[in-house]
Amino acid sequence: MLSDAPVAKPGPKRRRRICRACDSCYKRKIQCDAATPRCNWCHHHDLPCTFKRNQERNLALSKAREQHLSKPHNSDSTSGVGSQSNLHVAGHALGNLCTFNGLPFFSPTGRQWIKTRTGEEVNLAHMSPWPSTSSQVTSTGVPHSVALPEKETVVQLLGEWRDSVFSKLFPFINRELLESTIRAAYHDEITVSSPGADSARACIHAFTALCLSSSTPHGHQVMHAEDHVLAAYKLLPGLLLESVTLDGLQTVLMLCLCSLVVTGNIFYLETLLTTSTRFIFHLNGHLAPVYVDEDQFRTNLHIRNLFWICYLFDKELSLRTGYPPCLDETQCDLTLPDIQQTTQEFLTCIRLAILQSQVYHGLYSMKALRQTDAQLLGTIRDLDDALETWRMSIPARNRPRLIDRETDAVSTPNTLFQLQYLYCMAMIHQASGKCSVWVQNHDTSEAGSSLAISVEASRSMLQKFLDDRLHFDKNNLRFCLPYFLTAICHLFSNILLNPLGEGSDDDLDLITSVPTHIRNRLPPEIPRLSTHQIKLFEDFVMELGRLASSAISKAQEFFENS
């Protein structure tokens, strides 16, 4: 049986795992009836019925700990990854991904643990957060100035956007207010709602990029989304020199989504979120709107929608990266919008963001790291209940489930909520890896254990994807890559902890099948920078697959020679 990696600090005495099969039955992978004085197999083959393997394993563990503690070492914080903290794949910060023993994957200690389990070095030589020229070139690779699209094209894109499901999830644009933006951008007609030309032009470019990255092919598809993303970026200095404007807020928030879907650049996203947060407070979006007159109330309602979009991005990003959120909730009125003034899909997203904030503060914040085991497990139970409450608040047609029913509808909202549900379930329960009881036990196979729930949620997500039980198209596939990445890392960690476990080979197949399945479902016209992010995702997942395969092979070799 494979010995565990040495730990950095001496912990409480390890509880011995109960042997449910004798040594002979365990070696042959057959059912042991545990009869005394000898089981059925040992009795009929006249063999001694022994349970010595855990004793030998504990001796090896003690020896490994003594050897490790005799050497100088530097411990790693569970909240950081040192020199690897700037690595991002598919919109996820690798530094916030932890193994089930609480070690960040790519900290020095985390990488050493992976090497101990696999016998291989972690190869990140091919990794980089984004192409070095991503901020300077367009989709054709040649720097040039990008003109505003024709006004007729903007109107056509607006119609497509209003008919898309993403407009229900992210109401960036109000049609009436966009008219003043168009006049300011194309004719320099300044109004109260659009007082700056640079802000208006940047808003048009950002909106064009957003629509091109999610709409179906039409004649205007000769334009490239990333061209307009970069054009909007170039206008940001002028935007920031103007007064705080509604157009400016719309621009930075739409660029936030483009940073996730088109460029995959989390550093830009963090900067944009910080800017949008200040815009929100200056425009009073953090306060519930009060009716004064029709025009002002319409504008205030739209600003309030933009506040909630900012809130969604902020809480999602803090959970992905482990970094503190930008929006201070103690300074915000979190009164939910009236269902008559919004869509059910947007309201569901808002409730989820509030839950994600609770998950971050309860499990991943600095304060959460000081919890005792009992407090940590209590927080996990409370958050699991809150997740179930959120799930039940969703109309039945889009309600996510761990196990599908034959009558379940397959749609974009259903798919996104399904992924969010399984992602949050995994993130809630994987936090039990910080609990010393789980760290010492290193067992995720027991039914009902918190880590087992995390593994099962991750397994369910990937299996649904591979079985085509989720609805993916150009609108949402790249948006969902971070959820797949988290699920893959959870299965990878479980394989390393239990390389000879019953489902290890199947989990390895799940991991290695995902990149090909994604590649086969991508449309041909995705932006070049998105192609780079997908390639980065594929390379990273295949590296995890290689390491997981090595861990299984090493464990099998150790078992056969023992």
Short mmCIF file of N, CA and C in Angstrom, two decimals, residues 201-332:
data_model
loop_
_atom_site.label_atom_id
_atom_site.label_comp_id
_atom_site.label_asym_id
_atom_site.label_seq_id
_atom_site.Cartn_x
_atom_site.Cartn_y
_atom_site.Cartn_z
N ARG A 201 -17.90 56.08 -26.45
CA ARG A 201 -17.25 55.26 -27.48
C ARG A 201 -16.73 53.95 -26.89
N ALA A 202 -16.14 54.03 -25.71
CA ALA A 202 -15.67 52.81 -25.06
C ALA A 202 -16.83 51.87 -24.78
N CYS A 203 -17.98 52.43 -24.41
CA CYS A 203 -19.17 51.62 -24.13
C CYS A 203 -19.64 50.90 -25.40
N ILE A 204 -19.63 51.60 -26.53
CA ILE A 204 -20.04 50.98 -27.79
C ILE A 204 -19.08 49.86 -28.17
N HIS A 205 -17.78 50.08 -28.03
CA HIS A 205 -16.81 49.03 -28.34
C HIS A 205 -16.99 47.82 -27.43
N ALA A 206 -17.18 48.07 -26.13
CA ALA A 206 -17.33 46.96 -25.19
C ALA A 206 -18.61 46.17 -25.48
N PHE A 207 -19.69 46.88 -25.78
CA PHE A 207 -20.95 46.21 -26.10
C PHE A 207 -20.83 45.40 -27.38
N THR A 208 -20.15 45.96 -28.37
CA THR A 208 -19.93 45.23 -29.63
C THR A 208 -19.14 43.95 -29.39
N ALA A 209 -18.08 44.05 -28.59
CA ALA A 209 -17.27 42.87 -28.28
C ALA A 209 -18.09 41.81 -27.57
N LEU A 210 -18.90 42.25 -26.62
CA LEU A 210 -19.72 41.31 -25.86
C LEU A 210 -20.70 40.59 -26.77
N CYS A 211 -21.34 41.32 -27.67
CA CYS A 211 -22.31 40.71 -28.59
C CYS A 211 -21.62 39.77 -29.58
N LEU A 212 -20.47 40.19 -30.11
CA LEU A 212 -19.77 39.36 -31.09
C LEU A 212 -19.27 38.06 -30.47
N SER A 213 -18.98 38.09 -29.17
CA SER A 213 -18.46 36.89 -28.52
C SER A 213 -19.55 35.90 -28.15
N SER A 214 -20.82 36.33 -28.30
CA SER A 214 -21.91 35.44 -27.88
C SER A 214 -23.01 35.27 -28.90
N SER A 215 -23.00 36.07 -29.99
CA SER A 215 -24.11 36.00 -30.95
C SER A 215 -23.85 34.93 -32.00
N THR A 216 -24.89 34.60 -32.73
CA THR A 216 -24.77 33.64 -33.82
C THR A 216 -24.19 34.33 -35.05
N PRO A 217 -23.53 33.59 -35.96
CA PRO A 217 -22.88 34.22 -37.12
C PRO A 217 -23.87 34.97 -38.01
N HIS A 218 -23.46 36.18 -38.40
CA HIS A 218 -24.21 37.00 -39.35
C HIS A 218 -23.20 37.72 -40.23
N GLY A 219 -23.69 38.61 -41.05
CA GLY A 219 -22.79 39.35 -41.93
C GLY A 219 -21.77 40.17 -41.18
N HIS A 220 -22.14 40.70 -40.00
CA HIS A 220 -21.20 41.53 -39.27
C HIS A 220 -20.15 40.71 -38.53
N GLN A 221 -20.18 39.39 -38.66
CA GLN A 221 -19.20 38.56 -37.96
C GLN A 221 -17.79 38.70 -38.54
N VAL A 222 -17.63 39.45 -39.65
CA VAL A 222 -16.27 39.72 -40.13
C VAL A 222 -15.52 40.57 -39.12
N MET A 223 -16.24 41.26 -38.23
CA MET A 223 -15.61 41.98 -37.13
C MET A 223 -15.17 40.96 -36.08
N HIS A 224 -14.18 41.33 -35.30
CA HIS A 224 -13.64 40.42 -34.30
C HIS A 224 -13.86 40.99 -32.91
N ALA A 225 -14.33 40.15 -32.00
CA ALA A 225 -14.64 40.60 -30.65
C ALA A 225 -13.42 41.20 -29.96
N GLU A 226 -12.27 40.53 -30.08
CA GLU A 226 -11.10 41.01 -29.35
C GLU A 226 -10.59 42.34 -29.88
N ASP A 227 -10.83 42.64 -31.17
CA ASP A 227 -10.47 43.96 -31.70
C ASP A 227 -11.17 45.06 -30.91
N HIS A 228 -12.46 44.85 -30.66
CA HIS A 228 -13.24 45.87 -29.95
C HIS A 228 -12.95 45.87 -28.45
N VAL A 229 -12.56 44.73 -27.90
CA VAL A 229 -12.10 44.71 -26.50
C VAL A 229 -10.89 45.61 -26.35
N LEU A 230 -9.91 45.44 -27.24
CA LEU A 230 -8.69 46.23 -27.15
C LEU A 230 -8.95 47.70 -27.46
N ALA A 231 -9.89 47.98 -28.36
CA ALA A 231 -10.26 49.37 -28.64
C ALA A 231 -10.86 50.03 -27.41
N ALA A 232 -11.69 49.29 -26.68
CA ALA A 232 -12.27 49.82 -25.45
C ALA A 232 -11.19 50.06 -24.40
N TYR A 233 -10.23 49.14 -24.29
CA TYR A 233 -9.13 49.32 -23.34
C TYR A 233 -8.35 50.61 -23.64
N LYS A 234 -8.12 50.89 -24.91
CA LYS A 234 -7.35 52.08 -25.28
C LYS A 234 -8.07 53.37 -24.91
N LEU A 235 -9.38 53.30 -24.77
CA LEU A 235 -10.16 54.48 -24.41
C LEU A 235 -10.32 54.64 -22.89
N LEU A 236 -9.84 53.67 -22.12
CA LEU A 236 -10.01 53.74 -20.66
C LEU A 236 -9.34 54.96 -20.04
N PRO A 237 -8.12 55.36 -20.46
CA PRO A 237 -7.55 56.57 -19.85
C PRO A 237 -8.45 57.80 -20.00
N GLY A 238 -9.01 58.00 -21.19
CA GLY A 238 -9.92 59.11 -21.39
C GLY A 238 -11.19 58.95 -20.57
N LEU A 239 -11.67 57.72 -20.46
CA LEU A 239 -12.87 57.44 -19.66
C LEU A 239 -12.64 57.82 -18.20
N LEU A 240 -11.46 57.50 -17.68
CA LEU A 240 -11.18 57.76 -16.27
C LEU A 240 -10.94 59.25 -16.01
N LEU A 241 -10.54 59.99 -17.04
CA LEU A 241 -10.34 61.43 -16.87
C LEU A 241 -11.66 62.19 -16.87
N GLU A 242 -12.71 61.58 -17.44
CA GLU A 242 -14.04 62.20 -17.41
C GLU A 242 -14.66 61.99 -16.04
N SER A 243 -15.78 62.66 -15.80
CA SER A 243 -16.49 62.43 -14.56
C SER A 243 -17.04 61.00 -14.54
N VAL A 244 -17.39 60.53 -13.35
CA VAL A 244 -17.97 59.19 -13.23
C VAL A 244 -19.29 59.16 -13.99
N THR A 245 -19.38 58.25 -14.96
CA THR A 245 -20.56 58.22 -15.84
C THR A 245 -21.18 56.83 -15.88
N LEU A 246 -22.44 56.80 -16.26
CA LEU A 246 -23.13 55.53 -16.46
C LEU A 246 -22.49 54.75 -17.59
N ASP A 247 -22.12 55.44 -18.68
CA ASP A 247 -21.44 54.76 -19.79
C ASP A 247 -20.12 54.14 -19.32
N GLY A 248 -19.40 54.86 -18.47
CA GLY A 248 -18.14 54.33 -17.96
C GLY A 248 -18.35 53.07 -17.13
N LEU A 249 -19.38 53.07 -16.29
CA LEU A 249 -19.68 51.89 -15.47
C LEU A 249 -20.08 50.72 -16.35
N GLN A 250 -20.93 50.96 -17.34
CA GLN A 250 -21.31 49.88 -18.25
C GLN A 250 -20.09 49.32 -18.96
N THR A 251 -19.18 50.20 -19.37
CA THR A 251 -17.98 49.77 -20.09
C THR A 251 -17.13 48.83 -19.25
N VAL A 252 -16.79 49.24 -18.04
CA VAL A 252 -15.87 48.42 -17.24
C VAL A 252 -16.52 47.09 -16.85
N LEU A 253 -17.83 47.08 -16.65
CA LEU A 253 -18.49 45.82 -16.31
C LEU A 253 -18.57 44.88 -17.51
N MET A 254 -18.85 45.43 -18.69
CA MET A 254 -18.85 44.57 -19.88
C MET A 254 -17.45 44.06 -20.18
N LEU A 255 -16.43 44.87 -19.93
CA LEU A 255 -15.05 44.41 -20.11
C LEU A 255 -14.69 43.34 -19.08
N CYS A 256 -15.32 43.39 -17.91
CA CYS A 256 -15.12 42.32 -16.92
C CYS A 256 -15.54 40.97 -17.51
N LEU A 257 -16.74 40.95 -18.10
CA LEU A 257 -17.21 39.70 -18.69
C LEU A 257 -16.34 39.30 -19.88
N CYS A 258 -15.91 40.28 -20.68
CA CYS A 258 -15.02 39.97 -21.80
C CYS A 258 -13.69 39.41 -21.30
N SER A 259 -13.22 39.89 -20.15
CA SER A 259 -11.98 39.37 -19.59
C SER A 259 -12.11 37.90 -19.22
N LEU A 260 -13.31 37.50 -18.84
CA LEU A 260 -13.56 36.09 -18.53
C LEU A 260 -13.74 35.26 -19.80
N VAL A 261 -14.55 35.77 -20.73
CA VAL A 261 -14.97 34.96 -21.88
C VAL A 261 -14.01 35.06 -23.06
N VAL A 262 -13.47 36.25 -23.32
CA VAL A 262 -12.65 36.46 -24.51
C VAL A 262 -11.17 36.31 -24.22
N THR A 263 -10.65 37.07 -23.23
CA THR A 263 -9.21 37.09 -23.00
C THR A 263 -8.76 36.16 -21.88
N GLY A 264 -9.64 35.85 -20.93
CA GLY A 264 -9.26 35.00 -19.81
C GLY A 264 -8.26 35.65 -18.88
N ASN A 265 -8.20 36.99 -18.86
CA ASN A 265 -7.20 37.71 -18.09
C ASN A 265 -7.78 38.14 -16.75
N ILE A 266 -7.41 37.43 -15.68
CA ILE A 266 -7.95 37.73 -14.36
C ILE A 266 -7.36 39.02 -13.80
N PHE A 267 -6.11 39.34 -14.13
CA PHE A 267 -5.51 40.56 -13.62
C PHE A 267 -6.26 41.80 -14.14
N TYR A 268 -6.61 41.79 -15.41
CA TYR A 268 -7.43 42.88 -15.94
C TYR A 268 -8.78 42.91 -15.23
N LEU A 269 -9.34 41.74 -15.03
CA LEU A 269 -10.64 41.65 -14.38
C LEU A 269 -10.61 42.26 -12.98
N GLU A 270 -9.56 41.97 -12.23
CA GLU A 270 -9.45 42.53 -10.88
C GLU A 270 -9.37 44.06 -10.92
N THR A 271 -8.58 44.59 -11.85
CA THR A 271 -8.46 46.04 -11.97
C THR A 271 -9.78 46.68 -12.38
N LEU A 272 -10.46 46.05 -13.32
CA LEU A 272 -11.75 46.57 -13.78
C LEU A 272 -12.80 46.52 -12.66
N LEU A 273 -12.78 45.45 -11.87
CA LEU A 273 -13.73 45.35 -10.77
C LEU A 273 -13.49 46.43 -9.72
N THR A 274 -12.23 46.71 -9.45
CA THR A 274 -11.91 47.78 -8.50
C THR A 274 -12.46 49.11 -8.99
N THR A 275 -12.27 49.38 -10.28
CA THR A 275 -12.79 50.62 -10.87
C THR A 275 -14.31 50.67 -10.82
N SER A 276 -14.95 49.57 -11.18
CA SER A 276 -16.41 49.55 -11.20
C SER A 276 -16.99 49.73 -9.79
N THR A 277 -16.28 49.23 -8.78
CA THR A 277 -16.74 49.39 -7.40
C THR A 277 -16.82 50.87 -7.02
N ARG A 278 -15.78 51.63 -7.39
CA ARG A 278 -15.79 53.07 -7.07
C ARG A 278 -16.90 53.78 -7.86
N PHE A 279 -17.08 53.38 -9.12
CA PHE A 279 -18.16 53.97 -9.92
C PHE A 279 -19.52 53.70 -9.26
N ILE A 280 -19.70 52.48 -8.77
CA ILE A 280 -20.96 52.09 -8.13
C ILE A 280 -21.27 53.01 -6.96
N PHE A 281 -20.30 53.25 -6.11
CA PHE A 281 -20.55 54.09 -4.93
C PHE A 281 -20.81 55.54 -5.33
N HIS A 282 -20.09 56.05 -6.32
CA HIS A 282 -20.31 57.43 -6.76
C HIS A 282 -21.69 57.61 -7.37
N LEU A 283 -22.20 56.57 -8.03
CA LEU A 283 -23.51 56.66 -8.68
C LEU A 283 -24.64 56.16 -7.77
N ASN A 284 -24.30 55.82 -6.52
CA ASN A 284 -25.28 55.37 -5.52
C ASN A 284 -25.97 54.07 -5.91
N GLY A 285 -25.27 53.24 -6.68
CA GLY A 285 -25.84 51.95 -7.04
C GLY A 285 -25.91 50.99 -5.87
N HIS A 286 -25.16 51.27 -4.80
CA HIS A 286 -25.17 50.39 -3.63
C HIS A 286 -26.41 50.60 -2.77
N LEU A 287 -27.25 51.57 -3.14
CA LEU A 287 -28.48 51.85 -2.41
C LEU A 287 -29.69 51.47 -3.26
N ALA A 288 -30.72 50.96 -2.61
CA ALA A 288 -31.95 50.63 -3.34
C ALA A 288 -32.57 51.91 -3.87
N PRO A 289 -33.00 51.93 -5.15
CA PRO A 289 -33.52 53.17 -5.75
C PRO A 289 -34.86 53.58 -5.14
N VAL A 290 -35.04 54.89 -5.04
CA VAL A 290 -36.28 55.48 -4.54
C VAL A 290 -36.92 56.28 -5.67
N TYR A 291 -38.22 56.14 -5.84
CA TYR A 291 -38.92 56.82 -6.94
C TYR A 291 -38.97 58.33 -6.70
N VAL A 292 -38.48 59.08 -7.70
CA VAL A 292 -38.58 60.53 -7.70
C VAL A 292 -39.40 60.97 -8.91
N ASP A 293 -38.93 60.60 -10.09
CA ASP A 293 -39.69 60.80 -11.32
C ASP A 293 -39.37 59.64 -12.25
N GLU A 294 -40.13 59.50 -13.33
CA GLU A 294 -40.03 58.33 -14.18
C GLU A 294 -38.65 58.17 -14.80
N ASP A 295 -38.11 59.24 -15.38
CA ASP A 295 -36.82 59.14 -16.05
C ASP A 295 -35.70 58.82 -15.07
N GLN A 296 -35.67 59.52 -13.95
CA GLN A 296 -34.62 59.29 -12.97
C GLN A 296 -34.73 57.90 -12.36
N PHE A 297 -35.98 57.45 -12.12
CA PHE A 297 -36.16 56.12 -11.53
C PHE A 297 -35.70 55.03 -12.49
N ARG A 298 -35.96 55.20 -13.80
CA ARG A 298 -35.49 54.24 -14.79
C ARG A 298 -33.96 54.17 -14.79
N THR A 299 -33.33 55.34 -14.73
CA THR A 299 -31.86 55.37 -14.69
C THR A 299 -31.34 54.72 -13.42
N ASN A 300 -31.96 55.03 -12.29
CA ASN A 300 -31.51 54.47 -11.01
C ASN A 300 -31.71 52.96 -10.95
N LEU A 301 -32.81 52.48 -11.54
CA LEU A 301 -33.03 51.03 -11.59
C LEU A 301 -31.94 50.35 -12.41
N HIS A 302 -31.54 50.98 -13.51
CA HIS A 302 -30.49 50.39 -14.34
C HIS A 302 -29.15 50.41 -13.60
N ILE A 303 -28.85 51.50 -12.91
CA ILE A 303 -27.62 51.56 -12.11
C ILE A 303 -27.64 50.48 -11.04
N ARG A 304 -28.82 50.26 -10.46
CA ARG A 304 -28.94 49.21 -9.44
C ARG A 304 -28.68 47.83 -10.05
N ASN A 305 -29.15 47.58 -11.27
CA ASN A 305 -28.83 46.33 -11.96
C ASN A 305 -27.33 46.18 -12.16
N LEU A 306 -26.68 47.30 -12.51
CA LEU A 306 -25.23 47.26 -12.70
C LEU A 306 -24.51 46.98 -11.38
N PHE A 307 -25.06 47.50 -10.28
CA PHE A 307 -24.50 47.16 -8.96
C PHE A 307 -24.55 45.66 -8.74
N TRP A 308 -25.68 45.05 -9.05
CA TRP A 308 -25.81 43.61 -8.82
C TRP A 308 -24.88 42.82 -9.74
N ILE A 309 -24.68 43.28 -10.97
CA ILE A 309 -23.74 42.60 -11.86
C ILE A 309 -22.33 42.69 -11.28
N CYS A 310 -21.97 43.88 -10.79
CA CYS A 310 -20.67 44.05 -10.14
C CYS A 310 -20.55 43.12 -8.94
N TYR A 311 -21.63 43.01 -8.18
CA TYR A 311 -21.66 42.13 -7.01
C TYR A 311 -21.46 40.67 -7.43
N LEU A 312 -22.11 40.25 -8.51
CA LEU A 312 -21.96 38.88 -9.01
C LEU A 312 -20.50 38.59 -9.35
N PHE A 313 -19.89 39.47 -10.14
CA PHE A 313 -18.50 39.26 -10.55
C PHE A 313 -17.57 39.25 -9.34
N ASP A 314 -17.81 40.16 -8.41
CA ASP A 314 -16.93 40.32 -7.25
C ASP A 314 -16.94 39.06 -6.39
N LYS A 315 -18.10 38.52 -6.10
CA LYS A 315 -18.19 37.35 -5.22
C LYS A 315 -17.72 36.08 -5.93
N GLU A 316 -17.99 35.99 -7.22
CA GLU A 316 -17.48 34.85 -7.99
C GLU A 316 -15.96 34.87 -8.02
N LEU A 317 -15.38 36.04 -8.26
CA LEU A 317 -13.92 36.14 -8.37
C LEU A 317 -13.24 35.88 -7.04
N SER A 318 -13.79 36.38 -5.95
CA SER A 318 -13.15 36.16 -4.65
C SER A 318 -13.14 34.68 -4.29
N LEU A 319 -14.19 33.95 -4.69
CA LEU A 319 -14.23 32.52 -4.41
C LEU A 319 -13.24 31.78 -5.30
N ARG A 320 -13.08 32.22 -6.54
CA ARG A 320 -12.14 31.57 -7.45
C ARG A 320 -10.69 31.81 -7.06
N THR A 321 -10.38 33.02 -6.62
CA THR A 321 -8.99 33.40 -6.37
C THR A 321 -8.57 33.28 -4.92
N GLY A 322 -9.53 33.36 -4.00
CA GLY A 322 -9.20 33.38 -2.59
C GLY A 322 -8.83 34.76 -2.09
N TYR A 323 -8.89 35.78 -2.96
CA TYR A 323 -8.56 37.14 -2.56
C TYR A 323 -9.81 37.84 -2.00
N PRO A 324 -9.62 38.83 -1.11
CA PRO A 324 -10.78 39.53 -0.54
C PRO A 324 -11.60 40.21 -1.62
N PRO A 325 -12.91 40.30 -1.43
CA PRO A 325 -13.77 40.97 -2.41
C PRO A 325 -13.54 42.48 -2.41
N CYS A 326 -13.93 43.12 -3.50
CA CYS A 326 -13.80 44.58 -3.62
C CYS A 326 -14.95 45.30 -2.93
N LEU A 327 -16.15 44.76 -3.05
CA LEU A 327 -17.34 45.39 -2.48
C LEU A 327 -17.47 45.03 -1.00
N ASP A 328 -17.54 46.04 -0.16
CA ASP A 328 -17.76 45.84 1.27
C ASP A 328 -19.27 45.79 1.50
N GLU A 329 -19.76 44.61 1.85
CA GLU A 329 -21.21 44.43 1.98
C GLU A 329 -21.80 45.23 3.13
N THR A 330 -20.98 45.56 4.12
CA THR A 330 -21.52 46.35 5.24
C THR A 330 -21.89 47.76 4.80
N GLN A 331 -21.40 48.18 3.63
CA GLN A 331 -21.71 49.51 3.11
C GLN A 331 -22.77 49.47 2.00
N CYS A 332 -23.37 48.29 1.79
CA CYS A 332 -24.32 48.12 0.69
C CYS A 332 -25.69 47.68 1.19
#
